Short mmCIF file of N, CA, C and O in Angstrom, two decimals:
data_model
loop_
_atom_site.label_atom_id
_atom_site.label_comp_id
_atom_site.label_asym_id
_atom_site.label_seq_id
_atom_site.Cartn_x
_atom_site.Cartn_y
_atom_site.Cartn_z
N MET A 993 -20.89 25.78 96.43
CA MET A 993 -19.85 25.12 96.21
C MET A 993 -20.11 23.83 96.86
O MET A 993 -20.36 23.67 98.06
N LEU A 994 -19.72 22.62 96.36
CA LEU A 994 -19.63 21.35 96.94
C LEU A 994 -18.28 20.64 97.02
O LEU A 994 -17.81 20.44 95.84
N ASN A 995 -17.64 20.39 98.15
CA ASN A 995 -16.28 20.03 98.20
C ASN A 995 -15.41 20.84 97.36
O ASN A 995 -14.53 20.26 96.56
N GLU A 996 -15.40 22.12 97.24
CA GLU A 996 -14.55 23.01 96.68
C GLU A 996 -14.75 23.18 95.22
O GLU A 996 -14.10 23.74 94.47
N SER A 997 -16.05 22.58 94.76
CA SER A 997 -16.32 22.56 93.23
C SER A 997 -17.77 23.14 93.13
O SER A 997 -18.54 22.91 94.10
N PRO A 998 -17.87 23.85 92.06
CA PRO A 998 -19.05 24.69 91.77
C PRO A 998 -20.21 23.48 91.64
O PRO A 998 -20.07 22.59 91.01
N LEU A 999 -21.27 23.80 92.11
CA LEU A 999 -22.32 23.03 92.17
C LEU A 999 -23.20 23.49 90.92
O LEU A 999 -23.85 24.54 91.12
N ALA A 1000 -23.32 22.69 89.77
CA ALA A 1000 -23.60 23.35 88.56
C ALA A 1000 -25.25 23.41 88.35
O ALA A 1000 -25.75 23.99 87.34
N VAL A 1001 -26.06 22.47 89.03
CA VAL A 1001 -27.44 22.65 89.02
C VAL A 1001 -28.07 22.54 90.33
O VAL A 1001 -27.48 21.90 91.37
N GLY A 1002 -29.18 22.90 90.54
CA GLY A 1002 -30.01 23.03 91.58
C GLY A 1002 -30.69 24.40 92.04
O GLY A 1002 -30.71 25.10 91.04
N GLN A 1003 -31.07 24.26 93.23
CA GLN A 1003 -31.77 25.57 93.81
C GLN A 1003 -31.35 25.83 95.22
O GLN A 1003 -30.98 25.03 96.17
N ILE A 1004 -31.30 27.25 95.48
CA ILE A 1004 -31.02 27.67 96.73
C ILE A 1004 -32.07 28.46 97.22
O ILE A 1004 -32.60 29.19 96.33
N VAL A 1005 -32.53 28.33 98.51
CA VAL A 1005 -33.64 29.17 99.04
C VAL A 1005 -33.18 29.77 100.39
O VAL A 1005 -32.65 29.13 101.27
N PHE A 1006 -33.43 31.09 100.35
CA PHE A 1006 -33.10 31.93 101.85
C PHE A 1006 -34.47 32.05 102.37
O PHE A 1006 -35.35 32.87 101.80
N GLN A 1007 -34.76 31.62 103.57
CA GLN A 1007 -35.97 31.80 104.16
C GLN A 1007 -35.64 32.77 105.48
O GLN A 1007 -34.96 32.51 106.17
N PRO A 1008 -36.38 33.86 105.33
CA PRO A 1008 -36.38 34.80 106.60
C PRO A 1008 -36.68 34.12 107.76
O PRO A 1008 -37.69 33.52 107.85
N ILE A 1009 -35.87 34.37 108.81
CA ILE A 1009 -36.01 33.83 110.02
C ILE A 1009 -37.30 34.41 110.77
O ILE A 1009 -37.97 33.77 111.52
N SER A 1010 -37.35 35.74 110.60
CA SER A 1010 -38.46 36.34 111.15
C SER A 1010 -39.75 36.19 110.63
O SER A 1010 -40.90 36.52 110.84
N GLY A 1011 -39.76 35.32 109.55
CA GLY A 1011 -40.90 34.99 108.80
C GLY A 1011 -41.15 35.79 107.42
O GLY A 1011 -40.44 36.86 107.26
N GLY A 1012 -41.86 35.49 106.60
CA GLY A 1012 -42.16 36.24 105.24
C GLY A 1012 -41.69 35.37 104.08
O GLY A 1012 -41.40 34.27 104.18
N GLN A 1013 -41.86 35.83 102.89
CA GLN A 1013 -41.54 35.14 101.81
C GLN A 1013 -40.21 34.92 101.53
O GLN A 1013 -39.32 35.59 101.63
N PRO A 1014 -39.70 33.57 101.11
CA PRO A 1014 -38.47 33.20 100.84
C PRO A 1014 -37.94 33.64 99.50
O PRO A 1014 -38.65 34.05 98.73
N ALA A 1015 -36.78 33.82 99.29
CA ALA A 1015 -35.99 34.12 98.18
C ALA A 1015 -35.51 32.85 97.53
O ALA A 1015 -34.86 31.98 98.15
N VAL A 1016 -35.79 32.59 96.32
CA VAL A 1016 -35.28 31.47 95.64
C VAL A 1016 -34.36 31.62 94.45
O VAL A 1016 -34.46 32.82 93.70
N GLY A 1017 -33.19 30.72 94.25
CA GLY A 1017 -32.40 31.08 93.17
C GLY A 1017 -32.05 29.62 92.39
O GLY A 1017 -31.92 28.68 93.22
N ARG A 1018 -31.92 29.74 91.24
CA ARG A 1018 -31.45 28.60 90.43
C ARG A 1018 -29.91 28.59 90.30
O ARG A 1018 -29.37 29.70 90.08
N LEU A 1019 -29.31 27.38 90.42
CA LEU A 1019 -27.89 27.42 90.34
C LEU A 1019 -27.54 27.36 88.93
O LEU A 1019 -28.13 26.69 88.06
N SER A 1020 -26.40 28.25 88.45
CA SER A 1020 -25.84 28.18 87.17
C SER A 1020 -24.78 27.19 87.06
O SER A 1020 -24.22 26.69 88.23
N GLU A 1021 -24.29 26.98 85.85
CA GLU A 1021 -23.25 26.07 85.65
C GLU A 1021 -22.01 26.36 86.51
O GLU A 1021 -21.14 25.39 87.01
N ASP A 1022 -21.67 27.56 86.70
CA ASP A 1022 -20.52 27.80 87.44
C ASP A 1022 -20.81 28.03 89.09
O ASP A 1022 -19.98 28.32 89.95
N GLY A 1023 -21.91 27.40 89.51
CA GLY A 1023 -22.29 27.59 90.82
C GLY A 1023 -22.86 28.88 91.42
O GLY A 1023 -23.32 28.96 92.54
N SER A 1024 -22.96 29.86 90.37
CA SER A 1024 -23.39 31.19 90.91
C SER A 1024 -25.21 31.10 90.99
O SER A 1024 -25.79 30.30 90.36
N PHE A 1025 -25.77 31.88 91.62
CA PHE A 1025 -27.14 32.17 91.70
C PHE A 1025 -27.39 33.51 91.88
O PHE A 1025 -26.72 34.47 92.39
N THR A 1026 -28.70 34.03 91.56
CA THR A 1026 -29.30 35.25 91.73
C THR A 1026 -30.73 34.97 92.43
O THR A 1026 -31.50 34.19 91.75
N LEU A 1027 -30.94 35.65 93.38
CA LEU A 1027 -32.16 35.23 94.30
C LEU A 1027 -33.47 36.30 93.76
O LEU A 1027 -33.07 37.54 93.30
N GLY A 1028 -34.56 35.53 93.91
CA GLY A 1028 -35.73 36.42 93.51
C GLY A 1028 -36.85 36.08 94.52
O GLY A 1028 -36.88 34.91 95.03
N THR A 1029 -37.45 37.04 95.35
CA THR A 1029 -38.53 36.82 96.23
C THR A 1029 -40.02 37.02 95.77
O THR A 1029 -40.77 36.08 95.87
N TYR A 1030 -40.26 38.16 94.88
CA TYR A 1030 -41.56 38.27 94.48
C TYR A 1030 -41.46 38.22 92.77
O TYR A 1030 -42.50 38.07 92.07
N GLY A 1031 -40.24 38.31 92.36
CA GLY A 1031 -40.10 38.33 90.84
C GLY A 1031 -38.68 37.68 90.55
O GLY A 1031 -37.97 37.69 91.53
N ASP A 1032 -38.37 37.57 89.43
CA ASP A 1032 -36.91 37.16 89.09
C ASP A 1032 -35.98 38.35 89.35
O ASP A 1032 -36.13 39.34 89.03
N ASP A 1033 -34.90 37.82 90.18
CA ASP A 1033 -33.72 38.82 90.52
C ASP A 1033 -34.10 39.96 91.22
O ASP A 1033 -33.34 40.79 91.14
N ASP A 1034 -34.97 39.94 92.07
CA ASP A 1034 -35.31 41.00 92.82
C ASP A 1034 -34.75 41.01 94.21
O ASP A 1034 -34.81 41.87 95.08
N GLY A 1035 -33.88 39.88 94.55
CA GLY A 1035 -33.11 39.73 95.84
C GLY A 1035 -33.94 39.08 96.89
O GLY A 1035 -34.91 38.55 96.56
N ALA A 1036 -33.36 39.27 98.08
CA ALA A 1036 -33.95 38.84 99.40
C ALA A 1036 -34.27 39.83 100.17
O ALA A 1036 -33.73 40.78 100.16
N ALA A 1037 -35.31 39.65 101.17
CA ALA A 1037 -35.38 40.67 102.23
C ALA A 1037 -34.30 40.86 103.06
O ALA A 1037 -33.30 39.97 103.39
N VAL A 1038 -34.12 41.88 103.62
CA VAL A 1038 -33.00 42.37 104.52
C VAL A 1038 -33.35 41.48 105.87
O VAL A 1038 -34.60 41.47 106.42
N GLY A 1039 -32.37 40.90 106.43
CA GLY A 1039 -32.41 40.28 107.68
C GLY A 1039 -31.63 38.94 107.78
O GLY A 1039 -30.93 38.61 106.71
N ARG A 1040 -31.77 38.27 108.76
CA ARG A 1040 -31.30 36.95 109.02
C ARG A 1040 -32.19 35.90 108.30
O ARG A 1040 -33.22 35.96 108.08
N HIS A 1041 -31.36 35.17 107.48
CA HIS A 1041 -32.14 34.06 106.72
C HIS A 1041 -31.42 32.67 107.11
O HIS A 1041 -30.32 32.51 107.32
N ARG A 1042 -32.36 31.53 107.06
CA ARG A 1042 -31.88 30.20 107.07
C ARG A 1042 -31.75 29.79 105.52
O ARG A 1042 -32.56 30.18 104.90
N VAL A 1043 -30.87 28.93 105.19
CA VAL A 1043 -30.66 28.52 103.81
C VAL A 1043 -30.59 27.06 103.62
O VAL A 1043 -30.00 26.39 104.37
N ARG A 1044 -31.15 26.75 102.60
CA ARG A 1044 -31.20 25.25 102.20
C ARG A 1044 -30.73 25.14 100.78
O ARG A 1044 -31.09 26.17 99.81
N VAL A 1045 -30.09 24.04 100.27
CA VAL A 1045 -29.71 23.73 98.96
C VAL A 1045 -30.07 22.61 98.53
O VAL A 1045 -29.89 21.51 99.21
N THR A 1046 -30.57 22.19 97.22
CA THR A 1046 -31.06 21.02 96.70
C THR A 1046 -30.44 21.08 95.27
O THR A 1046 -30.16 22.06 94.52
N SER A 1047 -30.11 19.71 95.03
CA SER A 1047 -29.49 19.61 93.55
C SER A 1047 -29.95 18.07 93.33
O SER A 1047 -29.44 17.21 94.12
N TYR A 1048 -30.67 17.68 92.33
CA TYR A 1048 -31.05 16.36 92.00
C TYR A 1048 -30.61 15.93 90.64
O TYR A 1048 -30.26 16.82 89.76
N SER A 1049 -30.42 14.63 90.61
CA SER A 1049 -29.78 14.05 89.29
C SER A 1049 -30.57 14.45 88.11
O SER A 1049 -30.20 14.59 86.96
N THR A 1050 -31.97 14.69 88.24
CA THR A 1050 -32.78 14.73 87.00
C THR A 1050 -32.50 16.15 86.61
O THR A 1050 -32.83 16.68 85.59
N GLN A 1051 -32.01 17.17 87.57
CA GLN A 1051 -31.69 18.52 87.14
C GLN A 1051 -30.44 18.57 86.22
O GLN A 1051 -30.37 19.55 85.51
N ALA A 1052 -29.62 17.58 86.52
CA ALA A 1052 -28.38 17.58 85.82
C ALA A 1052 -28.49 16.84 84.53
O ALA A 1052 -27.58 16.64 83.76
N GLY A 1053 -29.76 16.50 84.23
CA GLY A 1053 -30.05 15.90 82.98
C GLY A 1053 -29.78 14.28 82.96
O GLY A 1053 -29.58 13.69 81.89
N GLU A 1054 -29.31 13.91 84.09
CA GLU A 1054 -28.81 12.37 84.12
C GLU A 1054 -30.15 11.42 84.29
O GLU A 1054 -31.15 11.96 84.74
N SER A 1055 -30.24 10.45 83.61
CA SER A 1055 -31.34 9.68 83.83
C SER A 1055 -31.15 8.79 84.82
O SER A 1055 -30.06 8.35 85.37
N ASP A 1056 -32.25 8.77 85.83
CA ASP A 1056 -32.29 7.88 87.01
C ASP A 1056 -33.18 6.87 87.01
O ASP A 1056 -34.51 6.97 86.76
N ALA A 1057 -32.91 5.66 86.88
CA ALA A 1057 -33.78 4.36 86.68
C ALA A 1057 -34.91 4.51 87.58
O ALA A 1057 -36.01 4.02 87.42
N GLU A 1058 -34.56 5.05 88.73
CA GLU A 1058 -35.51 4.89 89.93
C GLU A 1058 -36.40 6.26 89.81
O GLU A 1058 -37.31 6.36 90.77
N ALA A 1059 -36.12 7.17 89.11
CA ALA A 1059 -36.75 8.45 89.01
C ALA A 1059 -38.23 8.34 88.02
O ALA A 1059 -37.78 8.10 86.93
N SER A 1060 -39.24 8.43 88.76
CA SER A 1060 -40.51 8.27 87.97
C SER A 1060 -41.74 9.14 88.76
O SER A 1060 -41.34 9.28 89.68
N GLY A 1061 -42.58 9.43 87.81
CA GLY A 1061 -43.65 10.17 88.33
C GLY A 1061 -43.15 11.58 88.97
O GLY A 1061 -42.29 12.31 88.06
N ASP A 1062 -43.34 11.79 90.23
CA ASP A 1062 -42.96 12.99 90.82
C ASP A 1062 -41.72 12.93 91.39
O ASP A 1062 -41.15 13.93 92.05
N SER A 1063 -40.68 11.77 91.19
CA SER A 1063 -39.56 11.69 91.77
C SER A 1063 -38.46 12.82 91.08
O SER A 1063 -38.49 12.92 89.84
N LEU A 1064 -37.53 13.32 92.02
CA LEU A 1064 -36.57 14.24 91.33
C LEU A 1064 -35.26 13.44 91.11
O LEU A 1064 -34.30 14.00 90.71
N GLY A 1065 -35.30 12.21 91.43
CA GLY A 1065 -34.10 11.36 91.29
C GLY A 1065 -33.09 11.60 92.50
O GLY A 1065 -33.62 11.97 93.66
N GLU A 1066 -31.95 11.12 92.27
CA GLU A 1066 -30.89 11.11 93.51
C GLU A 1066 -30.70 12.35 93.83
O GLU A 1066 -30.35 13.48 93.04
N LEU A 1067 -30.52 12.65 95.24
CA LEU A 1067 -30.27 13.99 95.83
C LEU A 1067 -28.61 14.01 95.69
O LEU A 1067 -27.96 13.08 96.10
N LEU A 1068 -28.14 15.11 95.03
CA LEU A 1068 -26.55 15.32 94.91
C LEU A 1068 -25.72 15.88 95.90
O LEU A 1068 -24.54 15.94 95.72
N VAL A 1069 -26.38 16.40 96.87
CA VAL A 1069 -25.86 17.12 97.81
C VAL A 1069 -26.30 16.33 99.29
O VAL A 1069 -27.32 15.68 99.16
N PRO A 1070 -25.49 16.39 100.36
CA PRO A 1070 -25.82 15.82 101.49
C PRO A 1070 -27.21 16.13 101.96
O PRO A 1070 -27.54 17.28 102.03
N GLU A 1071 -28.03 15.23 102.31
CA GLU A 1071 -29.28 15.45 102.74
C GLU A 1071 -29.58 16.67 103.81
O GLU A 1071 -30.39 17.41 103.60
N ARG A 1072 -28.73 16.71 104.60
CA ARG A 1072 -28.77 17.94 105.89
C ARG A 1072 -29.09 19.16 105.03
O ARG A 1072 -29.63 20.01 105.65
N TYR A 1073 -28.36 19.33 103.75
CA TYR A 1073 -28.39 20.62 103.27
C TYR A 1073 -29.69 21.06 102.63
O TYR A 1073 -30.07 22.09 102.24
N ALA A 1074 -30.71 20.01 102.65
CA ALA A 1074 -31.86 20.15 101.74
C ALA A 1074 -33.13 20.59 102.72
O ALA A 1074 -34.12 20.72 102.13
N ASN A 1075 -32.60 20.83 103.94
CA ASN A 1075 -33.61 21.13 104.83
C ASN A 1075 -33.23 22.45 105.76
O ASN A 1075 -32.03 22.45 106.10
N PHE A 1076 -34.09 23.34 105.96
CA PHE A 1076 -33.61 24.63 106.69
C PHE A 1076 -33.19 24.13 108.18
O PHE A 1076 -32.20 24.78 108.58
N SER A 1077 -33.91 23.30 108.71
CA SER A 1077 -33.35 23.22 110.23
C SER A 1077 -32.17 22.14 110.45
O SER A 1077 -31.76 22.27 111.41
N THR A 1078 -31.95 21.52 109.30
CA THR A 1078 -30.41 20.78 109.59
C THR A 1078 -29.48 21.20 108.65
O THR A 1078 -28.16 20.69 108.98
N SER A 1079 -29.58 22.37 107.73
CA SER A 1079 -28.41 22.81 106.90
C SER A 1079 -27.27 23.37 107.67
O SER A 1079 -26.13 23.35 107.28
N GLY A 1080 -27.66 23.91 108.84
CA GLY A 1080 -26.66 24.92 109.65
C GLY A 1080 -26.22 26.15 108.93
O GLY A 1080 -25.07 26.70 109.51
N ILE A 1081 -26.86 26.44 107.97
CA ILE A 1081 -26.48 27.72 107.19
C ILE A 1081 -27.20 28.91 107.38
O ILE A 1081 -28.51 28.75 107.32
N GLU A 1082 -26.70 29.90 108.02
CA GLU A 1082 -27.65 31.14 108.23
C GLU A 1082 -26.81 32.22 107.50
O GLU A 1082 -25.56 32.32 107.72
N VAL A 1083 -27.42 33.18 107.03
CA VAL A 1083 -26.76 34.31 106.36
C VAL A 1083 -27.39 35.77 106.94
O VAL A 1083 -28.70 35.64 107.16
N SER A 1084 -26.88 36.68 106.70
CA SER A 1084 -27.49 37.98 106.77
C SER A 1084 -27.45 38.70 105.58
O SER A 1084 -26.43 38.87 104.95
N VAL A 1085 -28.82 39.21 105.14
CA VAL A 1085 -28.68 40.14 103.92
C VAL A 1085 -28.78 41.54 104.53
O VAL A 1085 -29.73 41.85 105.24
N LEU A 1086 -28.04 42.41 104.12
CA LEU A 1086 -27.87 43.86 104.44
C LEU A 1086 -28.72 44.64 103.39
O LEU A 1086 -28.87 44.16 102.13
N ALA A 1087 -29.10 45.86 103.80
CA ALA A 1087 -29.93 46.64 102.68
C ALA A 1087 -28.88 47.22 101.53
O ALA A 1087 -29.36 47.26 100.65
N THR A 1088 -27.79 47.36 102.02
CA THR A 1088 -26.66 47.65 100.71
C THR A 1088 -25.37 46.92 101.39
O THR A 1088 -25.08 46.76 102.47
N GLY A 1089 -24.42 46.82 100.25
CA GLY A 1089 -23.20 46.42 100.54
C GLY A 1089 -22.96 44.90 100.63
O GLY A 1089 -21.92 44.55 101.30
N ASN A 1090 -23.78 44.00 100.20
CA ASN A 1090 -23.72 42.70 100.22
C ASN A 1090 -22.76 42.26 99.31
O ASN A 1090 -22.78 42.56 98.06
N ALA A 1091 -21.50 41.57 99.75
CA ALA A 1091 -20.70 40.73 98.87
C ALA A 1091 -21.54 39.57 98.50
O ALA A 1091 -22.42 39.20 98.99
N PRO A 1092 -20.87 39.01 97.15
CA PRO A 1092 -21.44 37.82 96.73
C PRO A 1092 -21.63 36.70 97.83
O PRO A 1092 -20.45 36.66 98.60
N PHE A 1093 -22.60 35.91 97.97
CA PHE A 1093 -22.60 34.99 98.96
C PHE A 1093 -21.88 33.69 98.36
O PHE A 1093 -22.09 33.29 97.33
N VAL A 1094 -20.93 33.05 99.14
CA VAL A 1094 -20.40 31.83 98.74
C VAL A 1094 -20.68 30.84 99.79
O VAL A 1094 -20.38 30.87 101.11
N ILE A 1095 -21.60 29.90 99.36
CA ILE A 1095 -21.91 28.80 100.38
C ILE A 1095 -21.09 27.63 100.13
O ILE A 1095 -21.23 27.08 98.96
N LYS A 1096 -20.62 27.16 101.03
CA LYS A 1096 -19.57 25.88 101.00
C LYS A 1096 -20.24 24.63 101.57
O LYS A 1096 -20.47 24.79 102.87
N LEU A 1097 -20.53 23.79 100.87
CA LEU A 1097 -21.20 22.47 101.39
C LEU A 1097 -19.89 21.43 101.48
O LEU A 1097 -19.12 21.54 100.62
N GLU A 1098 -19.93 20.60 102.32
CA GLU A 1098 -18.95 19.35 102.38
C GLU A 1098 -19.83 18.09 102.65
O GLU A 1098 -20.69 17.88 103.10
N ASP A 1099 -19.21 17.12 101.76
CA ASP A 1099 -19.60 16.02 101.61
C ASP A 1099 -18.92 15.07 102.55
O ASP A 1099 -18.07 14.54 102.00
N LEU A 1100 -19.20 15.03 103.84
CA LEU A 1100 -18.29 14.49 104.75
C LEU A 1100 -18.67 12.89 104.74
O LEU A 1100 -19.95 12.55 104.70
N PRO A 1101 -17.82 11.98 105.16
CA PRO A 1101 -18.13 10.85 105.39
C PRO A 1101 -18.99 10.39 106.60
O PRO A 1101 -19.21 11.20 107.42
N GLN A 1102 -20.05 9.45 106.32
CA GLN A 1102 -20.92 9.35 107.35
C GLN A 1102 -20.40 9.40 108.82
O GLN A 1102 -21.16 9.96 109.64
N ASP A 1103 -19.19 8.73 109.12
CA ASP A 1103 -18.75 8.92 110.54
C ASP A 1103 -18.59 10.22 111.13
O ASP A 1103 -18.56 10.66 112.23
N ASP A 1104 -18.16 11.15 110.09
CA ASP A 1104 -17.97 12.59 110.37
C ASP A 1104 -19.02 13.48 110.37
O ASP A 1104 -18.96 14.58 110.85
N GLU A 1105 -20.16 13.22 109.82
CA GLU A 1105 -21.26 13.97 109.60
C GLU A 1105 -21.76 14.61 110.84
O GLU A 1105 -22.20 15.80 111.09
N ASP A 1106 -21.68 14.05 111.96
CA ASP A 1106 -22.35 14.44 113.26
C ASP A 1106 -21.23 15.31 114.17
O ASP A 1106 -21.51 15.39 115.24
N ASP A 1107 -20.08 15.31 113.78
CA ASP A 1107 -19.11 16.01 114.60
C ASP A 1107 -19.11 17.56 114.67
O ASP A 1107 -18.30 18.11 115.31
N GLY A 1108 -20.07 17.96 113.74
CA GLY A 1108 -20.31 19.58 113.80
C GLY A 1108 -19.20 20.26 113.04
O GLY A 1108 -18.90 21.57 113.15
N LEU A 1109 -18.37 19.58 112.07
CA LEU A 1109 -17.21 19.98 111.60
C LEU A 1109 -17.46 20.36 110.03
O LEU A 1109 -16.74 20.59 109.23
N ALA A 1110 -18.83 20.40 109.57
CA ALA A 1110 -19.22 20.50 108.31
C ALA A 1110 -18.76 22.03 107.82
O ALA A 1110 -18.97 22.86 108.59
N GLY A 1111 -18.36 22.20 106.71
CA GLY A 1111 -17.90 23.62 106.10
C GLY A 1111 -16.65 23.84 106.68
O GLY A 1111 -16.07 23.40 107.64
N ASP A 1112 -16.18 25.16 106.35
CA ASP A 1112 -14.82 25.75 107.01
C ASP A 1112 -15.40 26.98 107.76
O ASP A 1112 -16.40 27.57 107.67
N ASP A 1113 -14.42 27.36 108.62
CA ASP A 1113 -14.88 28.46 109.54
C ASP A 1113 -14.35 29.81 108.93
O ASP A 1113 -14.06 30.79 109.64
N SER A 1114 -14.13 29.87 107.64
CA SER A 1114 -13.61 31.15 106.87
C SER A 1114 -14.78 32.08 106.61
O SER A 1114 -14.68 32.49 105.52
N GLY A 1115 -15.39 32.43 107.73
CA GLY A 1115 -16.44 33.39 107.34
C GLY A 1115 -16.12 34.81 106.96
O GLY A 1115 -16.86 35.65 106.71
N ASP A 1116 -14.85 35.03 107.11
CA ASP A 1116 -14.38 36.40 106.81
C ASP A 1116 -13.75 36.50 105.42
O ASP A 1116 -12.87 37.35 105.17
N GLY A 1117 -13.95 35.62 104.53
CA GLY A 1117 -13.17 35.36 103.34
C GLY A 1117 -13.58 36.63 102.50
O GLY A 1117 -14.55 37.45 102.75
N PRO A 1118 -12.88 36.79 101.26
CA PRO A 1118 -12.92 38.09 100.52
C PRO A 1118 -14.47 38.07 99.74
O PRO A 1118 -14.83 39.10 99.43
N ASN A 1119 -14.89 36.85 99.60
CA ASN A 1119 -16.41 36.96 98.84
C ASN A 1119 -17.34 36.75 99.93
O ASN A 1119 -18.41 36.26 99.57
N GLY A 1120 -17.26 36.79 101.25
CA GLY A 1120 -18.23 36.51 102.16
C GLY A 1120 -18.56 35.12 102.40
O GLY A 1120 -19.61 34.70 102.61
N SER A 1121 -17.56 34.17 102.22
CA SER A 1121 -17.62 32.91 102.53
C SER A 1121 -18.23 32.63 103.76
O SER A 1121 -18.06 32.94 104.79
N LEU A 1122 -19.16 31.62 103.71
CA LEU A 1122 -19.71 31.18 104.96
C LEU A 1122 -19.75 29.70 105.05
O LEU A 1122 -19.77 28.98 104.19
N PRO A 1123 -19.66 29.51 106.26
CA PRO A 1123 -19.52 28.02 106.91
C PRO A 1123 -20.81 27.48 106.56
O PRO A 1123 -21.94 27.96 106.56
N ALA A 1124 -20.91 25.99 106.13
CA ALA A 1124 -22.08 25.39 105.90
C ALA A 1124 -22.52 24.26 106.60
O ALA A 1124 -22.77 23.35 106.49
N GLY A 1125 -22.13 24.57 107.98
CA GLY A 1125 -22.47 23.72 109.17
C GLY A 1125 -22.45 24.28 110.44
O GLY A 1125 -22.43 25.51 110.47
N PRO A 1126 -22.62 23.60 111.33
CA PRO A 1126 -22.72 24.12 112.77
C PRO A 1126 -21.22 25.03 113.00
O PRO A 1126 -20.31 24.65 112.68
N ALA A 1127 -21.53 26.25 113.44
CA ALA A 1127 -20.34 27.05 113.73
C ALA A 1127 -20.54 27.76 115.04
O ALA A 1127 -21.67 27.83 115.46
N PRO A 1128 -19.53 28.13 115.63
CA PRO A 1128 -19.70 29.03 116.80
C PRO A 1128 -20.79 30.01 116.55
O PRO A 1128 -20.74 30.66 115.58
N GLU A 1129 -21.45 30.45 117.79
CA GLU A 1129 -22.27 31.62 117.55
C GLU A 1129 -21.92 32.85 117.03
O GLU A 1129 -22.33 33.44 116.11
N ASP A 1130 -20.65 33.33 117.31
CA ASP A 1130 -20.00 34.42 116.85
C ASP A 1130 -19.68 34.36 115.26
O ASP A 1130 -19.73 35.62 114.76
N ALA A 1131 -19.73 33.24 114.74
CA ALA A 1131 -19.50 33.04 113.20
C ALA A 1131 -20.80 33.45 112.45
O ALA A 1131 -20.53 33.57 111.32
N ASN A 1132 -21.84 33.43 113.11
CA ASN A 1132 -22.83 33.81 112.49
C ASN A 1132 -23.54 35.23 112.79
O ASN A 1132 -24.55 35.45 112.23
N GLU A 1133 -22.75 35.90 113.21
CA GLU A 1133 -23.08 37.47 113.34
C GLU A 1133 -23.01 38.24 112.03
O GLU A 1133 -22.21 37.77 111.17
N PRO A 1134 -24.04 39.05 111.90
CA PRO A 1134 -23.81 39.79 110.55
C PRO A 1134 -22.69 40.57 110.32
O PRO A 1134 -22.14 40.87 111.49
N SER A 1135 -22.31 40.57 109.21
CA SER A 1135 -21.11 41.51 108.93
C SER A 1135 -21.28 42.22 107.53
O SER A 1135 -22.12 41.84 106.79
N ALA A 1136 -20.55 43.30 107.22
CA ALA A 1136 -20.66 43.92 106.04
C ALA A 1136 -20.23 43.08 104.95
O ALA A 1136 -20.72 43.18 103.66
N GLN A 1137 -19.55 41.88 105.06
CA GLN A 1137 -19.24 41.10 103.93
C GLN A 1137 -20.35 40.09 103.45
O GLN A 1137 -20.16 39.54 102.44
N GLU A 1138 -21.24 40.04 104.39
CA GLU A 1138 -22.25 39.03 104.00
C GLU A 1138 -23.34 39.70 103.35
O GLU A 1138 -24.06 39.44 102.65
#
C-alpha cells in the first residue's frame, strides 16, 4: 500500500537478516504479492527479514521520456523504500500461521521524511499490518500475526 492505496506494479524483496537467499514477489494490480525464494511461490525463509519495495514508471506501462537503455524510469515510491538499509521495514516469517503481510508505505512531504513518522504503528492489525518506517523496538518483535 502507498498512501492507503494498493501499489499496482513493482517488486517486493524480503532479505533474511541472518543471510541467505532473498525472497522476491511481483506486485499484482490489487497490491498483493506472493514470494518465491528458489522457485515461484515457494515463500520466504523462516526468520527476520529486511524488506525493500520498488515500483518504476516503466513497469506501469507509462512512457518516460528520460527512460532509455537500462533505465527503469521514474521511481514511483519514496526512494528510502527501495533500499534495505533505509526502508525501515522488518518482518518476521513464521514456520506456520503467517497472516497476509500488509506493507504500508507513506509518501511524506520532504520536510517530514526525516522525523521518523513514516507508516503507522498499527502492527497489530487484523492482517498483520506493518509500519513502513522507523518504529519503536518492541513494534518489530515477531508475532503470530506476522
